[in-house]
Short mmCIF file of C-alpha atoms in Angstrom, two decimals:
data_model
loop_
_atom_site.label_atom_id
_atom_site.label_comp_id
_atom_site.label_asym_id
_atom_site.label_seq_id
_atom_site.Cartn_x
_atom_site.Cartn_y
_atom_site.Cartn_z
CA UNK B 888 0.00 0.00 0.00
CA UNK B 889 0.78 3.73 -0.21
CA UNK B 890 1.19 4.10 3.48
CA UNK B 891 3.61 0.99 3.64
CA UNK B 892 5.63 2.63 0.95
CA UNK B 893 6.09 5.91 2.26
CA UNK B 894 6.51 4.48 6.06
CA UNK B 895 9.99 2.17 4.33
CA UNK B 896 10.72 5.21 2.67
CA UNK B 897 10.72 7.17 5.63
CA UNK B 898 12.79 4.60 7.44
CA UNK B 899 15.44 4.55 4.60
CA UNK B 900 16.00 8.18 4.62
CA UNK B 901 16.14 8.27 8.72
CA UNK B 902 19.21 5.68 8.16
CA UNK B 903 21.01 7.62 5.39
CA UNK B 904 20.94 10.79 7.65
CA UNK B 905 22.28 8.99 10.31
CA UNK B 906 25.01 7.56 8.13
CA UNK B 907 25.27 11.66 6.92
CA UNK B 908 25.76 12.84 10.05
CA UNK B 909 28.23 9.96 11.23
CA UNK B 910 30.24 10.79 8.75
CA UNK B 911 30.52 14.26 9.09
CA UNK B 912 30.84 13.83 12.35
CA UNK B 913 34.12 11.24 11.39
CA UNK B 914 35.32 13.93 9.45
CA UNK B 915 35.69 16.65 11.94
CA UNK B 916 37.14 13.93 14.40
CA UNK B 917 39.64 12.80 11.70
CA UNK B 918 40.87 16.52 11.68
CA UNK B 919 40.79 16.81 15.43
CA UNK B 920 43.29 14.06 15.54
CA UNK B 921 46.13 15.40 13.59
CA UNK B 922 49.30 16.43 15.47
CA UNK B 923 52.38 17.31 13.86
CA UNK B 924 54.74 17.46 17.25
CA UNK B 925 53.59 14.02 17.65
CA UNK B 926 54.60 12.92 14.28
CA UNK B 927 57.82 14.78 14.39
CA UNK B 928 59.11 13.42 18.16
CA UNK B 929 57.49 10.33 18.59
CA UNK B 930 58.80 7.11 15.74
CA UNK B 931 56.34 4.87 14.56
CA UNK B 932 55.04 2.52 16.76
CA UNK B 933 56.19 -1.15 16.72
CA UNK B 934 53.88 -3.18 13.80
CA UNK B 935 53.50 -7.20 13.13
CA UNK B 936 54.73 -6.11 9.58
CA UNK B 937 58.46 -5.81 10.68
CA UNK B 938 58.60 -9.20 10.90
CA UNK B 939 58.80 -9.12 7.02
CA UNK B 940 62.06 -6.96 6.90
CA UNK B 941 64.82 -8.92 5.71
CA UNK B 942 67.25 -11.02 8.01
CA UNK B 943 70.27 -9.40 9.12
CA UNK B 944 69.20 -5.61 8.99
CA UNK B 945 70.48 -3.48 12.27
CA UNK B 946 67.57 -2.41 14.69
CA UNK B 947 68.12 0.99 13.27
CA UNK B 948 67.31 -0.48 9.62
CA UNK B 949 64.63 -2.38 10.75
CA UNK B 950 62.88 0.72 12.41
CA UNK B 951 63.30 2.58 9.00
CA UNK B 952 61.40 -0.27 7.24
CA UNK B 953 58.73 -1.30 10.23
CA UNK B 954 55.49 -0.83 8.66
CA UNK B 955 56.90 -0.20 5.31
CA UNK B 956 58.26 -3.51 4.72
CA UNK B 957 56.14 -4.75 1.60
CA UNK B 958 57.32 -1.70 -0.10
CA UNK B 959 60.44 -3.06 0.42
CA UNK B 960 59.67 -6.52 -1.11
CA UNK B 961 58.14 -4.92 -3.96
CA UNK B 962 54.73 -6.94 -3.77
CA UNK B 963 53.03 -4.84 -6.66
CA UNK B 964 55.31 -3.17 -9.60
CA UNK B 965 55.86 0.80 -9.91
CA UNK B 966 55.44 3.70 -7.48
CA UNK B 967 51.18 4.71 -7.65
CA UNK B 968 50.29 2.07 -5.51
CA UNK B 969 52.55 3.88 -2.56
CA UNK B 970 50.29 6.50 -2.25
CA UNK B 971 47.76 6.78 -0.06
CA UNK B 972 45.35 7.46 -2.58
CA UNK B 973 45.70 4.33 -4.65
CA UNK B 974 43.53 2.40 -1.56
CA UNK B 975 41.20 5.20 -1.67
CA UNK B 976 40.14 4.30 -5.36
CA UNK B 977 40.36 0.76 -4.88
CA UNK B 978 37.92 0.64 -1.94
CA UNK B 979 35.69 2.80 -3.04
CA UNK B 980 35.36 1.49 -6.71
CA UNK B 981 34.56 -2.59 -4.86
CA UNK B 982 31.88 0.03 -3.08
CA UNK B 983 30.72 1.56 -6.41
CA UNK B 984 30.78 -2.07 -8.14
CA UNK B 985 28.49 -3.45 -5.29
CA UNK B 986 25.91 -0.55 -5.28
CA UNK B 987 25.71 -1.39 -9.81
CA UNK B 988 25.52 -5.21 -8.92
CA UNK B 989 22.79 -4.00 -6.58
CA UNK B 990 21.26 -1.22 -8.75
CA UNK B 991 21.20 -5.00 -11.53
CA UNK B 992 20.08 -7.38 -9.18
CA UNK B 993 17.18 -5.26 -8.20
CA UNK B 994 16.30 -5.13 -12.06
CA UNK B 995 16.28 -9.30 -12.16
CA UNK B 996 13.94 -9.17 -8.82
CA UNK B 997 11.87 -6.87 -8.29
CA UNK B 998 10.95 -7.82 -4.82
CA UNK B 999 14.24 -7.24 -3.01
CA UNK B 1000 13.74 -4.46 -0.72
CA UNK B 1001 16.38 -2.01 -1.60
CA UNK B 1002 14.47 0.60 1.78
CA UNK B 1003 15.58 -2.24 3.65
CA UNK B 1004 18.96 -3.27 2.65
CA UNK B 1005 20.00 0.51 3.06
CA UNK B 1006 18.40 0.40 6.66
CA UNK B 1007 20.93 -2.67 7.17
CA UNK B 1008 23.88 -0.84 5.93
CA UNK B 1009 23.44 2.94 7.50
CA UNK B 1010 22.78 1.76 11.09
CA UNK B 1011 25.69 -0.68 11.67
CA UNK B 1012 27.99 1.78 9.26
CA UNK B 1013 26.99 4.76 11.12
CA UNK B 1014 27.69 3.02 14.80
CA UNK B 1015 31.25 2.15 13.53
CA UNK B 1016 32.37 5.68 12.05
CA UNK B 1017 31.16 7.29 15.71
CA UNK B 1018 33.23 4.78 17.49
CA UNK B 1019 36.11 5.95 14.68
CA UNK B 1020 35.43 9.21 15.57
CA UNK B 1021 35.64 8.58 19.57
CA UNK B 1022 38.93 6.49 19.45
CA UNK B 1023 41.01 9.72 17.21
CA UNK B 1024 39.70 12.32 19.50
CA UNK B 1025 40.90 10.38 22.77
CA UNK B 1026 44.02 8.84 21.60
CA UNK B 1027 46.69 9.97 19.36
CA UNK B 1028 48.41 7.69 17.60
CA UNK B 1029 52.01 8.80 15.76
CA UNK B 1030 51.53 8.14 12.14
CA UNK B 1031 53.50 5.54 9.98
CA UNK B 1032 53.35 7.96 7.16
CA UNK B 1033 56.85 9.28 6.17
CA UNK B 1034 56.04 12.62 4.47
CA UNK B 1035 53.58 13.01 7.42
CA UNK B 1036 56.11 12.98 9.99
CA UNK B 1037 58.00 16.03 8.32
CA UNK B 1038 55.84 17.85 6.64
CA UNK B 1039 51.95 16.99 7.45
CA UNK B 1040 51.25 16.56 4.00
CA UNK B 1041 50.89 13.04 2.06
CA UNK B 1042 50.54 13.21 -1.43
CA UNK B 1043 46.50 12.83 -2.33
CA UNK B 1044 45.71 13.54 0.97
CA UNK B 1045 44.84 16.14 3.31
CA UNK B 1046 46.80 16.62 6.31
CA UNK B 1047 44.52 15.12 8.85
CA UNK B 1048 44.18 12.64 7.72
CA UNK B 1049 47.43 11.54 8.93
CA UNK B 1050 46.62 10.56 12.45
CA UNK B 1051 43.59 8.98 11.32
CA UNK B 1052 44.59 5.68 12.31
CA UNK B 1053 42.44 3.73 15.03
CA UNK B 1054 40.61 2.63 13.31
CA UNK B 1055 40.60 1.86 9.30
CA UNK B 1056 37.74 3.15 7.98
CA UNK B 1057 38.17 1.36 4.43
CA UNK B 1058 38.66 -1.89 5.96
CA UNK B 1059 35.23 -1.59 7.31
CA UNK B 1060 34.20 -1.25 4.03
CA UNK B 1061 36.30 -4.26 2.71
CA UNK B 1062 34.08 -6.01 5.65
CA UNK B 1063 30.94 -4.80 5.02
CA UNK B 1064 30.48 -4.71 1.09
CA UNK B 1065 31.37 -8.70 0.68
CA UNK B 1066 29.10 -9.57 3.77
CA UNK B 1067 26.09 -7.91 2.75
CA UNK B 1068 26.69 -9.80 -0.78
CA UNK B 1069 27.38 -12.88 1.07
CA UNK B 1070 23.41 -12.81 2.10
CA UNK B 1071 22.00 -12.92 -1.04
CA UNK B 1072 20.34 -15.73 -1.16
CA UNK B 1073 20.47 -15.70 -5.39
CA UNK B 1074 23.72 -14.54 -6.08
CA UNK B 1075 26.39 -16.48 -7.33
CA UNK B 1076 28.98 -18.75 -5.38
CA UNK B 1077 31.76 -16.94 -7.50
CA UNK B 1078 30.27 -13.47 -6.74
CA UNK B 1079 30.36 -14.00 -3.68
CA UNK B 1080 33.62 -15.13 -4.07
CA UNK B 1081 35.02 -12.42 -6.03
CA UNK B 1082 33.70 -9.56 -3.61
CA UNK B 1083 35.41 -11.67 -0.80
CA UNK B 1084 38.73 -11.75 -2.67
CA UNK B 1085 38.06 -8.16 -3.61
CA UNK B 1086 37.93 -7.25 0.09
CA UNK B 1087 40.73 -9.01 1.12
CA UNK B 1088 43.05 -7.79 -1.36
CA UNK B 1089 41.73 -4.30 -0.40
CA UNK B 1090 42.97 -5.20 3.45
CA UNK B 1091 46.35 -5.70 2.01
CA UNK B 1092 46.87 -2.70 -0.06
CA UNK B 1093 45.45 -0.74 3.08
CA UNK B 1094 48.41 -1.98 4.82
CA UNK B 1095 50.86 -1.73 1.57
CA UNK B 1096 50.23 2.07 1.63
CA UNK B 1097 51.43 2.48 4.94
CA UNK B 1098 48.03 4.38 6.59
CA UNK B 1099 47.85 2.04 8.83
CA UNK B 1100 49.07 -0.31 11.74
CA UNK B 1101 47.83 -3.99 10.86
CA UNK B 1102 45.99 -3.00 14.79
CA UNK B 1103 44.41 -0.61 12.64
CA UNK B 1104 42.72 -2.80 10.20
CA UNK B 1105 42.56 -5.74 12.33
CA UNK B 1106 40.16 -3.71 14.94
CA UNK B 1107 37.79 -2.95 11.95
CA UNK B 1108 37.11 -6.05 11.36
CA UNK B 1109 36.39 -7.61 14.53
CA UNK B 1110 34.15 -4.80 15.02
CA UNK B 1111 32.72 -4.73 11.71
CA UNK B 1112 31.73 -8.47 12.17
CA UNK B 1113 30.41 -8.30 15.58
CA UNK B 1114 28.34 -5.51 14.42
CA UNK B 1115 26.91 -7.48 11.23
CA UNK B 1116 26.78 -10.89 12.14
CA UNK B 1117 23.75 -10.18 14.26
CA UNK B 1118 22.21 -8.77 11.19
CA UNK B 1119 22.60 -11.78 8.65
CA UNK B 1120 18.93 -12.65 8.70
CA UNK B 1121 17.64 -9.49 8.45
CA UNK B 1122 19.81 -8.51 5.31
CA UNK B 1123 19.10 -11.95 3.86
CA UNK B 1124 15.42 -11.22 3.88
CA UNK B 1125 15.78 -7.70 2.29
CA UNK B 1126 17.92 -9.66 -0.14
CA UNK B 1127 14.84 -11.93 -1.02
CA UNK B 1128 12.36 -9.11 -0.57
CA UNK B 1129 9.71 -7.00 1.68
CA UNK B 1130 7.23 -10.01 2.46
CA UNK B 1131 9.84 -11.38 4.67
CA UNK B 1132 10.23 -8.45 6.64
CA UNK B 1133 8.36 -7.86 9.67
CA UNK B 1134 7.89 -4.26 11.66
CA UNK B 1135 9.07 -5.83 15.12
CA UNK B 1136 12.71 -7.41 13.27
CA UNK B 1137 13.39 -4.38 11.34
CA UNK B 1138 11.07 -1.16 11.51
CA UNK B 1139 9.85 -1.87 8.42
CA UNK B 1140 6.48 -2.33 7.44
CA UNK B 1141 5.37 -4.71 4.93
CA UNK B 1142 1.00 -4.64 5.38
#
């Protein structure tokens, strides 16, 4: 009915703002955080990824490569993927290829509640960028990020963002966008697949880039799970459509 649609609608846009306002919120907290006397007196702080430096190198060495230590094995060929911005794309074009499989799966069935599914995704998204937010205000963390040590600035990004470090944002999204297409209940085994590859792959250029502490990313996704795993039903049935949904399960009406 009319009044169903417009109450879903209603409940939709409610979510989005929250995820609006989370994120501005993120934002300011993000720039709250930065401290260049930090960066410039305090080294990075000790990361799993040393383990990776080569045998044999002094302490001093080692320090020097710490977090940076798959630049140093040369995982991926040339310089672009060293910069900060390179994980930026990356994560958000596995977002932007999830919202078109989406946009084409709601095309092939017409039942799946899209109102819903966005419900699913702002709430849990939204609680996770106000923790973010919480953790860089209260704590501040000296940044792996070379150029941000001496001069604030990292090429293709803004300065700061450079003690925006507990915890990754894009790793939640690495989390979140293969989860959610882990639920529907028509998709693919290898779509599912590749968005789970996708993710992971994004987890390891997050760390390649050096924006993070493997702490960093490791924290968003124990939170990002705990957060969604609660939810699998209810995105599963938004997957499959409104006449699964119920008003007390979701805040969604469906008669």
């Amino acid at each position: 009915t009319g009044n169903v649609i417009m109450h879903n609608t209603y409940v939709a846009a409610c979510s989005l703002g929250w995820l609006v306002f989370a994120l501005v919120v993120c934002s300011l907290a993000s720039e709250r955080s930065f401290d260049h006397q930090t960066n410039a007196a305090c080294p990075p702080l000790t990361d799993a990824t040393s383990l990776l430096t080569p045998a044999g190198c002094s302490d001093s060495v080692r320090w020097q490569v710490g977090h940076r230590s798959m630049e140093g094995w040369n995982w991926f060929p040339g310089d672009d993927w060293k910069h900060p911005w390179f994980h930026d794309v990356y994560c958000h074009f596995l977002l932007a290829a999830f919202i078109v499989v989406t946009g084409a799966t709601r095309g092939w069935f017409p039942g799946m509640d899209v109102r819903g599914l966005i419900y699913e995704w702002c709430i849990p998204h939204g609680c996770l960028l106000l923790m973010k937010a919480s953790l860089m205000v209260v704590t501040t963390v000296p940044t792996p990020l070379s150029s941000c040590r001496t001069t604030g600035v990292q090429t293709g990004q803004m300065t700061h963002f450079c003690n925006d470090l507990m915890f990754s944002g894009h790793s939640v999204l690495m989390v979140m966008v293969p989860f959610f297409y882990q639920q529907c209940p028509y998709a693919a085994w290898w779509g599912k697949a590749g968005f789970w590859v996708g993710g992971a792959f994004g987890l390891v250029l997050i760390l390649g880039t050096h924006q993070h502490y493997t702490s960093d990313v490791l924290v968003a996704v124990y939170m990002t799970l705990a957060l969604l795993m609660p939810r699998r039903k209810g995105i599963a049935l938004h997957w499959g459509g409104a006449q699964s949904c119920t008003v007390e399960n979701f805040g969604l009406k469906t008669s």
